[in-house]
Each structure stands twice: as C-alpha cells, then as structure tokens.
Amino acid sequence: MAKIDFFLSFNSADRAVADLVYKTVSEAGFSCFYQHEDIPDGANFVQRMTSGLNEAATVIALFSPAYFSSR
C-alpha cells in the first residue's frame, strides 16, 4: 500500500511550476514527495528519490522540453 499520494517528477529548469504544483496538491490535502522538501542536505539523493518513488501511489510528471532533454 502506498504511503504517499503523489511523487512529483520534474526538471530543475521547471522549479517554479513544480513549486506551484506541490503547493496546490498539498493544500488540497494530499501527500506529495517533493525533493526540495523531502530530501535533506547531505542525504543520499538517489536513495531518497528511489524510496519516494516506490512509496508513491501516483507520479505527476511535469513534461517540458527540459524534462525530455535531461538524462
């Protein structure tokens, strides 16, 4: 069973939009894994992202040219 309602996936170039989506989802009462809130400085980034993704019921992907051009 999922522990988190949404996992927010985006390219850092789209941070302003991601901030707005995170705020909107959170204010609507849903839980959302958001790397800028859920990964503390010094944590293992890949491990935390993988854990967040595995714990989420649904992924919100912010598709953009930057998203598709990143590795």
Tab-separated table of N, CA, C and O in Angstrom:
chain	number	residue	atom	x	y	z
A	1	MET	N	0.841	-1.191	0.000
A	1	MET	CA	0.000	0.000	0.000
A	1	MET	C	0.885	1.252	0.000
A	1	MET	O	1.876	1.319	0.711
A	2	ALA	N	0.515	2.214	-0.801
A	2	ALA	CA	1.297	3.441	-0.935
A	2	ALA	C	1.230	4.274	0.348
A	2	ALA	O	0.193	4.365	0.997
A	3	LYS	N	2.370	4.873	0.680
A	3	LYS	CA	2.441	5.747	1.845
A	3	LYS	C	2.274	7.214	1.454
A	3	LYS	O	1.973	8.053	2.284
A	4	ILE	N	2.497	7.506	0.165
A	4	ILE	CA	2.456	8.871	-0.349
A	4	ILE	C	1.474	8.896	-1.517
A	4	ILE	O	1.450	7.979	-2.333
A	5	ASP	N	0.672	9.949	-1.610
A	5	ASP	CA	-0.286	10.036	-2.707
A	5	ASP	C	0.400	10.287	-4.050
A	5	ASP	O	0.080	9.643	-5.039
A	6	PHE	N	1.344	11.244	-4.084
A	6	PHE	CA	1.968	11.644	-5.343
A	6	PHE	C	3.480	11.783	-5.219
A	6	PHE	O	3.992	12.183	-4.178
A	7	PHE	N	4.156	11.469	-6.303
A	7	PHE	CA	5.589	11.728	-6.457
A	7	PHE	C	5.698	12.747	-7.579
A	7	PHE	O	5.206	12.518	-8.682
A	8	LEU	N	6.317	13.883	-7.306
A	8	LEU	CA	6.432	14.960	-8.287
A	8	LEU	C	7.768	14.855	-9.011
A	8	LEU	O	8.826	14.977	-8.407
A	9	SER	N	7.700	14.603	-10.318
A	9	SER	CA	8.892	14.445	-11.151
A	9	SER	C	8.993	15.643	-12.094
A	9	SER	O	8.029	15.965	-12.804
A	10	PHE	N	10.169	16.290	-12.104
A	10	PHE	CA	10.345	17.482	-12.930
A	10	PHE	C	11.818	17.757	-13.142
A	10	PHE	O	12.670	17.231	-12.440
A	11	ASN	N	12.117	18.604	-14.116
A	11	ASN	CA	13.474	19.073	-14.352
A	11	ASN	C	13.666	20.352	-13.547
A	11	ASN	O	12.733	21.150	-13.404
A	12	SER	N	14.857	20.565	-13.044
A	12	SER	CA	15.108	21.749	-12.212
A	12	SER	C	14.821	23.061	-12.945
A	12	SER	O	14.523	24.069	-12.304
A	13	ALA	N	14.861	23.053	-14.256
A	13	ALA	CA	14.522	24.262	-15.016
A	13	ALA	C	13.054	24.651	-14.823
A	13	ALA	O	12.668	25.797	-15.055
A	14	ASP	N	12.251	23.695	-14.379
A	14	ASP	CA	10.820	23.919	-14.188
A	14	ASP	C	10.442	24.049	-12.709
A	14	ASP	O	9.306	23.795	-12.319
A	15	ARG	N	11.392	24.454	-11.913
A	15	ARG	CA	11.184	24.531	-10.462
A	15	ARG	C	10.013	25.423	-10.069
A	15	ARG	O	9.242	25.087	-9.172
A	16	ALA	N	9.837	26.553	-10.725
A	16	ALA	CA	8.741	27.453	-10.358
A	16	ALA	C	7.385	26.777	-10.545
A	16	ALA	O	6.493	26.899	-9.696
A	17	VAL	N	7.221	26.048	-11.632
A	17	VAL	CA	5.975	25.323	-11.869
A	17	VAL	C	5.835	24.186	-10.855
A	17	VAL	O	4.749	23.956	-10.305
A	18	ALA	N	6.920	23.494	-10.585
A	18	ALA	CA	6.901	22.398	-9.609
A	18	ALA	C	6.505	22.921	-8.229
A	18	ALA	O	5.722	22.265	-7.522
A	19	ASP	N	7.019	24.068	-7.840
A	19	ASP	CA	6.642	24.667	-6.559
A	19	ASP	C	5.131	24.892	-6.488
A	19	ASP	O	4.493	24.603	-5.475
A	20	LEU	N	4.575	25.397	-7.577
A	20	LEU	CA	3.134	25.668	-7.625
A	20	LEU	C	2.322	24.376	-7.564
A	20	LEU	O	1.323	24.294	-6.841
A	21	VAL	N	2.739	23.362	-8.295
A	21	VAL	CA	2.035	22.074	-8.269
A	21	VAL	C	2.104	21.476	-6.864
A	21	VAL	O	1.092	21.013	-6.322
A	22	TYR	N	3.287	21.501	-6.257
A	22	TYR	CA	3.443	20.964	-4.902
A	22	TYR	C	2.524	21.689	-3.918
A	22	TYR	O	1.828	21.060	-3.115
A	23	LYS	N	2.499	22.994	-4.001
A	23	LYS	CA	1.661	23.788	-3.104
A	23	LYS	C	0.183	23.448	-3.302
A	23	LYS	O	-0.558	23.256	-2.336
A	24	THR	N	-0.235	23.354	-4.539
A	24	THR	CA	-1.636	23.061	-4.851
A	24	THR	C	-2.047	21.677	-4.357
A	24	THR	O	-3.103	21.510	-3.735
A	25	VAL	N	-1.213	20.679	-4.614
A	25	VAL	CA	-1.504	19.309	-4.180
A	25	VAL	C	-1.551	19.236	-2.648
A	25	VAL	O	-2.456	18.627	-2.077
A	26	SER	N	-0.594	19.866	-2.009
A	26	SER	CA	-0.539	19.843	-0.542
A	26	SER	C	-1.737	20.553	0.078
A	26	SER	O	-2.329	20.052	1.041
A	27	GLU	N	-2.104	21.697	-0.476
A	27	GLU	CA	-3.239	22.448	0.057
A	27	GLU	C	-4.562	21.720	-0.158
A	27	GLU	O	-5.523	21.950	0.564
A	28	ALA	N	-4.595	20.827	-1.149
A	28	ALA	CA	-5.798	20.026	-1.396
A	28	ALA	C	-5.888	18.838	-0.440
A	28	ALA	O	-6.863	18.082	-0.474
A	29	GLY	N	-4.862	18.665	0.397
A	29	GLY	CA	-4.898	17.617	1.410
A	29	GLY	C	-4.211	16.318	1.032
A	29	GLY	O	-4.329	15.330	1.751
A	30	PHE	N	-3.483	16.316	-0.069
A	30	PHE	CA	-2.767	15.115	-0.495
A	30	PHE	C	-1.311	15.175	-0.048
A	30	PHE	O	-0.739	16.251	0.081
A	31	SER	N	-0.725	14.009	0.149
A	31	SER	CA	0.706	13.955	0.439
A	31	SER	C	1.454	13.898	-0.885
A	31	SER	O	0.972	13.324	-1.863
A	32	CYS	N	2.608	14.534	-0.909
A	32	CYS	CA	3.367	14.630	-2.156
A	32	CYS	C	4.849	14.596	-1.845
A	32	CYS	O	5.340	15.395	-1.044
A	33	PHE	N	5.564	13.669	-2.470
A	33	PHE	CA	7.018	13.646	-2.349
A	33	PHE	C	7.563	14.726	-3.265
A	33	PHE	O	7.325	14.722	-4.467
A	34	TYR	N	8.281	15.654	-2.672
A	34	TYR	CA	8.860	16.781	-3.404
A	34	TYR	C	10.306	16.913	-2.943
A	34	TYR	O	10.567	17.180	-1.776
A	35	GLN	N	11.223	16.705	-3.860
A	35	GLN	CA	12.632	16.599	-3.471
A	35	GLN	C	13.125	17.784	-2.662
A	35	GLN	O	13.957	17.617	-1.769
A	36	HIS	N	12.624	18.968	-2.911
A	36	HIS	CA	13.109	20.144	-2.183
A	36	HIS	C	12.573	20.221	-0.761
A	36	HIS	O	13.070	21.001	0.047
A	37	GLU	N	11.580	19.405	-0.464
A	37	GLU	CA	11.038	19.325	0.893
A	37	GLU	C	11.431	18.028	1.593
A	37	GLU	O	11.531	17.991	2.810
A	38	ASP	N	11.628	16.972	0.815
A	38	ASP	CA	11.766	15.638	1.398
A	38	ASP	C	13.171	15.050	1.367
A	38	ASP	O	13.368	13.943	1.850
A	39	ILE	N	14.107	15.766	0.795
A	39	ILE	CA	15.486	15.278	0.787
A	39	ILE	C	16.364	16.320	1.479
A	39	ILE	O	16.631	17.383	0.922
A	40	PRO	N	16.785	16.027	2.692
A	40	PRO	CA	17.620	16.993	3.413
A	40	PRO	C	19.029	17.079	2.819
A	40	PRO	O	19.501	16.143	2.155
A	41	ASP	N	19.668	18.196	3.039
A	41	ASP	CA	21.059	18.354	2.603
A	41	ASP	C	21.910	17.233	3.180
A	41	ASP	O	21.754	16.858	4.337
A	42	GLY	N	22.771	16.668	2.345
A	42	GLY	CA	23.675	15.617	2.783
A	42	GLY	C	23.115	14.210	2.663
A	42	GLY	O	23.837	13.237	2.842
A	43	ALA	N	21.811	14.098	2.361
A	43	ALA	CA	21.210	12.768	2.220
A	43	ALA	C	21.616	12.158	0.883
A	43	ALA	O	21.999	12.860	-0.052
A	44	ASN	N	21.505	10.849	0.794
A	44	ASN	CA	21.775	10.148	-0.453
A	44	ASN	C	20.610	10.432	-1.404
A	44	ASN	O	19.514	9.891	-1.258
A	45	PHE	N	20.856	11.292	-2.403
A	45	PHE	CA	19.815	11.761	-3.307
A	45	PHE	C	19.142	10.602	-4.050
A	45	PHE	O	17.918	10.500	-4.075
A	46	VAL	N	19.928	9.740	-4.652
A	46	VAL	CA	19.372	8.643	-5.444
A	46	VAL	C	18.542	7.718	-4.558
A	46	VAL	O	17.434	7.305	-4.929
A	47	GLN	N	19.052	7.398	-3.398
A	47	GLN	CA	18.326	6.516	-2.481
A	47	GLN	C	16.995	7.140	-2.057
A	47	GLN	O	15.961	6.472	-2.032
A	48	ARG	N	16.997	8.401	-1.721
A	48	ARG	CA	15.776	9.078	-1.274
A	48	ARG	C	14.763	9.212	-2.403
A	48	ARG	O	13.561	9.049	-2.204
A	49	MET	N	15.231	9.518	-3.616
A	49	MET	CA	14.329	9.608	-4.763
A	49	MET	C	13.695	8.245	-5.055
A	49	MET	O	12.494	8.151	-5.285
A	50	THR	N	14.500	7.198	-5.023
A	50	THR	CA	14.003	5.854	-5.272
A	50	THR	C	12.973	5.457	-4.218
A	50	THR	O	11.912	4.906	-4.539
A	51	SER	N	13.259	5.748	-2.978
A	51	SER	CA	12.339	5.436	-1.893
A	51	SER	C	11.022	6.192	-2.064
A	51	SER	O	9.936	5.617	-1.918
A	52	GLY	N	11.115	7.480	-2.373
A	52	GLY	CA	9.905	8.278	-2.576
A	52	GLY	C	9.063	7.758	-3.723
A	52	GLY	O	7.832	7.664	-3.626
A	53	LEU	N	9.717	7.382	-4.800
A	53	LEU	CA	9.010	6.846	-5.956
A	53	LEU	C	8.333	5.520	-5.618
A	53	LEU	O	7.172	5.283	-5.973
A	54	ASN	N	9.017	4.673	-4.898
A	54	ASN	CA	8.456	3.373	-4.514
A	54	ASN	C	7.287	3.499	-3.546
A	54	ASN	O	6.421	2.631	-3.501
A	55	GLU	N	7.261	4.554	-2.756
A	55	GLU	CA	6.219	4.739	-1.754
A	55	GLU	C	4.995	5.488	-2.289
A	55	GLU	O	3.979	5.579	-1.612
A	56	ALA	N	5.083	6.015	-3.498
A	56	ALA	CA	4.002	6.835	-4.043
A	56	ALA	C	2.985	6.014	-4.828
A	56	ALA	O	3.333	5.065	-5.521
A	57	ALA	N	1.733	6.413	-4.723
A	57	ALA	CA	0.663	5.751	-5.471
A	57	ALA	C	0.638	6.213	-6.926
A	57	ALA	O	0.323	5.441	-7.821
A	58	THR	N	0.981	7.485	-7.160
A	58	THR	CA	0.865	8.088	-8.483
A	58	THR	C	2.022	9.042	-8.723
A	58	THR	O	2.484	9.704	-7.798
A	59	VAL	N	2.460	9.117	-9.973
A	59	VAL	CA	3.517	10.060	-10.357
A	59	VAL	C	2.889	11.221	-11.118
A	59	VAL	O	2.074	11.019	-12.025
A	60	ILE	N	3.276	12.425	-10.733
A	60	ILE	CA	2.942	13.612	-11.511
A	60	ILE	C	4.237	14.017	-12.203
A	60	ILE	O	5.209	14.385	-11.544
A	61	ALA	N	4.260	13.921	-13.519
A	61	ALA	CA	5.451	14.287	-14.285
A	61	ALA	C	5.176	15.592	-15.018
A	61	ALA	O	4.194	15.700	-15.764
A	62	LEU	N	6.020	16.579	-14.781
A	62	LEU	CA	5.879	17.876	-15.441
A	62	LEU	C	6.684	17.847	-16.727
A	62	LEU	O	7.873	18.163	-16.747
A	63	PHE	N	6.033	17.434	-17.793
A	63	PHE	CA	6.706	17.319	-19.084
A	63	PHE	C	6.996	18.696	-19.665
A	63	PHE	O	6.138	19.578	-19.666
A	64	SER	N	8.198	18.857	-20.148
A	64	SER	CA	8.643	20.093	-20.783
A	64	SER	C	9.837	19.741	-21.672
A	64	SER	O	10.386	18.644	-21.558
A	65	PRO	N	10.269	20.662	-22.517
A	65	PRO	CA	11.475	20.391	-23.296
A	65	PRO	C	12.672	20.056	-22.398
A	65	PRO	O	13.454	19.144	-22.711
A	66	ALA	N	12.809	20.749	-21.290
A	66	ALA	CA	13.918	20.494	-20.361
A	66	ALA	C	13.809	19.089	-19.764
A	66	ALA	O	14.822	18.407	-19.581
A	67	TYR	N	12.596	18.646	-19.474
A	67	TYR	CA	12.384	17.325	-18.895
A	67	TYR	C	12.863	16.236	-19.853
A	67	TYR	O	13.557	15.312	-19.459
A	68	PHE	N	12.508	16.380	-21.112
A	68	PHE	CA	12.858	15.349	-22.094
A	68	PHE	C	14.292	15.422	-22.577
A	68	PHE	O	14.824	14.463	-23.117
A	69	SER	N	14.945	16.540	-22.375
A	69	SER	CA	16.341	16.643	-22.811
A	69	SER	C	17.329	16.248	-21.722
A	69	SER	O	18.514	16.131	-21.979
A	70	SER	N	16.833	16.012	-20.505
A	70	SER	CA	17.744	15.620	-19.424
A	70	SER	C	17.948	14.120	-19.419
A	70	SER	O	17.153	13.369	-19.975
A	71	ARG	N	19.018	13.693	-18.788
A	71	ARG	CA	19.343	12.261	-18.731
A	71	ARG	C	18.596	11.577	-17.652
A	71	ARG	O	18.366	11.641	-16.658
